[in-house]
Tab-separated table of C-alpha atoms in Angstrom:
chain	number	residue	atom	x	y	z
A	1	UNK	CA	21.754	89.277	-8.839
A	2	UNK	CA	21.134	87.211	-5.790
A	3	UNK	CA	22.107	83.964	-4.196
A	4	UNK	CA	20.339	81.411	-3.200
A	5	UNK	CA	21.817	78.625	-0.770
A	6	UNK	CA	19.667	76.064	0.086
A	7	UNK	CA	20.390	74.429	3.557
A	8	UNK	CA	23.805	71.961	3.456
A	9	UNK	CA	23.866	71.910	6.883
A	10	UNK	CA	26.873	72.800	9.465
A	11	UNK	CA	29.139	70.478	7.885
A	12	UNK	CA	29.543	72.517	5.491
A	13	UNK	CA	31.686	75.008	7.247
A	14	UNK	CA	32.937	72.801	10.383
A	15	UNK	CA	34.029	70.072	7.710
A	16	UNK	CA	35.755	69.134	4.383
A	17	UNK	CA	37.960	66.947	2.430
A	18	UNK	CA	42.185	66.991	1.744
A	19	UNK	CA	42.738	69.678	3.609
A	20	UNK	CA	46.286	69.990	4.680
A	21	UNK	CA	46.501	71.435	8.815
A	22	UNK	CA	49.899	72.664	8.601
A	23	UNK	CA	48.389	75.273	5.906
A	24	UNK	CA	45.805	75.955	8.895
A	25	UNK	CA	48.507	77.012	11.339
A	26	UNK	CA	50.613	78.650	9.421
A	27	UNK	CA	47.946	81.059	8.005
A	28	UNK	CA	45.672	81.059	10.739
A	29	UNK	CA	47.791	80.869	13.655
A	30	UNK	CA	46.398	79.653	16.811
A	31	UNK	CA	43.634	77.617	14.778
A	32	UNK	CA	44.465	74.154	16.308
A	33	UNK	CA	42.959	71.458	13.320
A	34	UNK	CA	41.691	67.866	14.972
A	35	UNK	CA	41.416	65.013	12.356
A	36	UNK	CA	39.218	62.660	12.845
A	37	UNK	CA	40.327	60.569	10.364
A	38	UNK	CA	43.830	59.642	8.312
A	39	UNK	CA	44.572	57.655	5.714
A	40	UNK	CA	48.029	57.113	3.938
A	41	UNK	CA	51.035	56.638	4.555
A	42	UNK	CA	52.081	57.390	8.643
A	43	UNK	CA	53.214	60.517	9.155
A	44	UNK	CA	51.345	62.040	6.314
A	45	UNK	CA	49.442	65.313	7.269
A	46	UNK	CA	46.966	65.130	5.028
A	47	UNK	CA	42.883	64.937	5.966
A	48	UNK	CA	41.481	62.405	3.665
A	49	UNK	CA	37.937	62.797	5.593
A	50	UNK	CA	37.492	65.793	7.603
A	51	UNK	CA	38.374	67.969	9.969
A	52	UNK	CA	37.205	70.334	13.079
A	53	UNK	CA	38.238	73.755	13.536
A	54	UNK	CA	39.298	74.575	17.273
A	55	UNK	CA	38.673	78.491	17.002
A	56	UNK	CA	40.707	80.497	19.303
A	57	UNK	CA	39.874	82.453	21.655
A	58	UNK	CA	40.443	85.947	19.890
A	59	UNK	CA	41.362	87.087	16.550
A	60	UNK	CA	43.028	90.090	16.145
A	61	UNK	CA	43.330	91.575	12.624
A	62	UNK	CA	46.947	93.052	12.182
A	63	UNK	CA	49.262	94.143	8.606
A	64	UNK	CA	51.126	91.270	6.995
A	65	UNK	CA	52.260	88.848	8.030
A	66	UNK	CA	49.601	88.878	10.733
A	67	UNK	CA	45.779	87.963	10.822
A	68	UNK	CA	44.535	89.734	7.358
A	69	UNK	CA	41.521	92.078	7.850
A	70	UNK	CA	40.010	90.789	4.399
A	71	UNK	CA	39.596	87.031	6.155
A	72	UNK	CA	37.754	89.008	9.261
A	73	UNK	CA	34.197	88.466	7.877
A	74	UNK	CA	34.342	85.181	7.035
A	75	UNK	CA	36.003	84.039	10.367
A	76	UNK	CA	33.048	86.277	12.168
A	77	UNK	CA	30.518	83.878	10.610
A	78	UNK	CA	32.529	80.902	11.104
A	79	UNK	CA	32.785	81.683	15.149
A	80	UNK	CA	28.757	82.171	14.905
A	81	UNK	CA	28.956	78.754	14.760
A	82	UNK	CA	32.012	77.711	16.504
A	83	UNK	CA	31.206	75.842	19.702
A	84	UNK	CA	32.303	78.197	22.754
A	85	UNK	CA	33.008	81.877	22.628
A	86	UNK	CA	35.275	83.802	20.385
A	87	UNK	CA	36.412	87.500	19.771
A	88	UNK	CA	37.714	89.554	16.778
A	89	UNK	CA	39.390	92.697	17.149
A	90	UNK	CA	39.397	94.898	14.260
A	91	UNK	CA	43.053	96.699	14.372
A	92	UNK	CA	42.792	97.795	11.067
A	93	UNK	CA	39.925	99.567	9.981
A	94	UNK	CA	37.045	101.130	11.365
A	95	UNK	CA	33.487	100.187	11.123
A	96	UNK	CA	34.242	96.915	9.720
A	97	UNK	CA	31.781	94.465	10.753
A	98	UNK	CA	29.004	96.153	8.682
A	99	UNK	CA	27.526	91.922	8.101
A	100	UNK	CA	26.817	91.888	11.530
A	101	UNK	CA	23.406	92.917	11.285
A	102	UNK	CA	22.932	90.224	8.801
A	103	UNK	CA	24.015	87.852	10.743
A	104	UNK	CA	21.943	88.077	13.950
A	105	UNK	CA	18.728	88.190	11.701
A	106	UNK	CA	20.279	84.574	11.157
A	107	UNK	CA	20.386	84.006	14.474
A	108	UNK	CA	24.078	84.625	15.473
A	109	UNK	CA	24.924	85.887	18.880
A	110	UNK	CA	27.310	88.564	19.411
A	111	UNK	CA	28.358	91.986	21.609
A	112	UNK	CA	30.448	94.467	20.060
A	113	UNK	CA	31.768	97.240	21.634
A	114	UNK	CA	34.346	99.677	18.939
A	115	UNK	CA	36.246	97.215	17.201
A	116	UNK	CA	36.058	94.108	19.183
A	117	UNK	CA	33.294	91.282	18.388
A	118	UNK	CA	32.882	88.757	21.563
A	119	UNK	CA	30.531	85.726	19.284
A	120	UNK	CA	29.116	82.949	21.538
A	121	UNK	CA	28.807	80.062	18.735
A	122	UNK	CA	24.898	78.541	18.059
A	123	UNK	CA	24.182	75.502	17.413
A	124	UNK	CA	22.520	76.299	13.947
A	125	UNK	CA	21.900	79.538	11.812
A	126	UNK	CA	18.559	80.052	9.872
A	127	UNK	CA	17.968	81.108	6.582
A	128	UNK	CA	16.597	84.241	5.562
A	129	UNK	CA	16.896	86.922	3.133
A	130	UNK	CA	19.544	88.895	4.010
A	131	UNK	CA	21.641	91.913	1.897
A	132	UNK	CA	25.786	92.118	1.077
A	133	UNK	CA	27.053	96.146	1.922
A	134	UNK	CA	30.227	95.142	0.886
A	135	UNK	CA	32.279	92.334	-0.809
A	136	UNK	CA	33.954	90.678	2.117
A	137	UNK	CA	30.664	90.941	4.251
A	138	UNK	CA	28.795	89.287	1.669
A	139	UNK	CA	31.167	86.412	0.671
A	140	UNK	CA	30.971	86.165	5.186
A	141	UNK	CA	27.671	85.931	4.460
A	142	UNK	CA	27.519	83.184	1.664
A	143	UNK	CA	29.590	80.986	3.730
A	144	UNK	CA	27.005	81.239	6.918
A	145	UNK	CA	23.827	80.565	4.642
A	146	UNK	CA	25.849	77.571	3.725
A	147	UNK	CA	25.519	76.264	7.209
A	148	UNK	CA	22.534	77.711	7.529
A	149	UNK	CA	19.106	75.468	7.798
A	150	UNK	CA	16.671	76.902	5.664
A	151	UNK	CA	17.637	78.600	2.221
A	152	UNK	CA	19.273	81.812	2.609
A	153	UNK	CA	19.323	84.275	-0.553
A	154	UNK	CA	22.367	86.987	-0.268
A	155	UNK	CA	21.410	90.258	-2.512
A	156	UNK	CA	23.500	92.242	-3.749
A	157	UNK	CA	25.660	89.593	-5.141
A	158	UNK	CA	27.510	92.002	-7.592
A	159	UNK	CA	28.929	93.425	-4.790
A	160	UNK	CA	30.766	89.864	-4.091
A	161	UNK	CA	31.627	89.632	-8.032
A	162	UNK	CA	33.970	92.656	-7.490
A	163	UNK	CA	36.174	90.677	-5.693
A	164	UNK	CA	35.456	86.769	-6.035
A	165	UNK	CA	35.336	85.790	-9.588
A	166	UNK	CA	32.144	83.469	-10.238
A	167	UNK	CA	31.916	82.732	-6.184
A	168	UNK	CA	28.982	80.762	-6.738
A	169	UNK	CA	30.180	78.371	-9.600
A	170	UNK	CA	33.709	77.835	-7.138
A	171	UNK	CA	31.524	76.629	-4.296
A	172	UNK	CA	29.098	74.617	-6.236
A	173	UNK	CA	32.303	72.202	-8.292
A	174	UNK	CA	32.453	71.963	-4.170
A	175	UNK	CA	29.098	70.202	-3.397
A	176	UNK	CA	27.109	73.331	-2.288
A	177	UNK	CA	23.986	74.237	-3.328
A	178	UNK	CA	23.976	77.341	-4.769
A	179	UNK	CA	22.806	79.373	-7.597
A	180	UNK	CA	22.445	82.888	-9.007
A	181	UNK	CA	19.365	83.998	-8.965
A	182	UNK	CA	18.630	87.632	-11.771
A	183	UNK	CA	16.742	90.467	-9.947
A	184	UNK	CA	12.952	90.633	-11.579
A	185	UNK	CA	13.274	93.695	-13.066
A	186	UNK	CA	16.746	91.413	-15.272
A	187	UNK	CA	14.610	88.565	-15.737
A	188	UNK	CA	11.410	90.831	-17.286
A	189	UNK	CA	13.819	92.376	-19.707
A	190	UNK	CA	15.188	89.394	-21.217
């Protein structure tokens, strides 16, 4: 199975509703969250429109309780956006940034040398075809060709099942534009 994300545009990943930025900083730390707009009663530290993510400057993946190594993927594709440059070292296991490859055919821009990742953010991915190796790389990978212009279609989609239950359902009851798309050889059986 595949999935197809037709373009939402940047917002998708740079902005979104109710989101409470004290959960941000304690989880992320170092992830500084800028509302641009409140609502409710003063004092309340709750987003009622949206939000902007300030990456930092490096992420370094560590053991609890530090930065977990199963979020890695999807903060690489978030920085490929991110404005400025940002860096992810991989402390905790080797050869870990397998979606890479995916995402320059997007259009990202990245060095990496071992384990570490320096990302210079664009201003816009493209869509393309491109192929999960691996669960967390390919749920990474959903999330860019949501900000992605273009449709984007992420094979190997099983591979994300094994670890997000019905992924695409989640992020559609969300607003995005997604759906699951059966490999031809399924689809001729049926």
């Amino acid at each position: 199975a595949n999935f197809a994300l037709p373009c939402l545009g940047q917002e998708v990943l740079r902005h979104a509703d109710g989101i409470c930025p004290s959960v941000f900083g304690e989880l992320f730390g170092g992830i500084a969250v800028h509302p641009q707009g409140l609502t409710g009663e003063q004092g309340q530290d709750l987003l009622s429109q949206s939000f902007v993510l300030a990456l930092p400057p490096s992420v370094k993946t560590q053991p609890h309780p530090g930065f977990p190594t199963d979020m890695q993927a999807q903060m690489f594709a978030l920085c490929t956006i991110a404005d400025g440059t940002s860096m992810i070292v991989e402390n905790v296991f080797e050869n870990r940034f397998k979606h890479g490859a995916e995402l320059l055919r997007m259009g990202a821009s990245f060095t990496q040398k071992d384990r570490t990742i320096v990302i210079r953010g664009v201003e816009r991915l493209m869509g393309t075809r491109v192929a999960a190796r691996d669960l967390r790389g390919g749920a990474a990978l959903t999330l860019a060709g949501l900000a992605a212009e273009g449709e984007t279609v992420v094979e190997n989609a099983e591979l994300i099942d094994r670890g997000y239950d019905r992924l695409d359902r989640m992020l559609a009851s969300l607003g995005a534009q997604i759906r699951r798309e059966e490999e031809k050889e399924e689809r001729n059986t049926q």
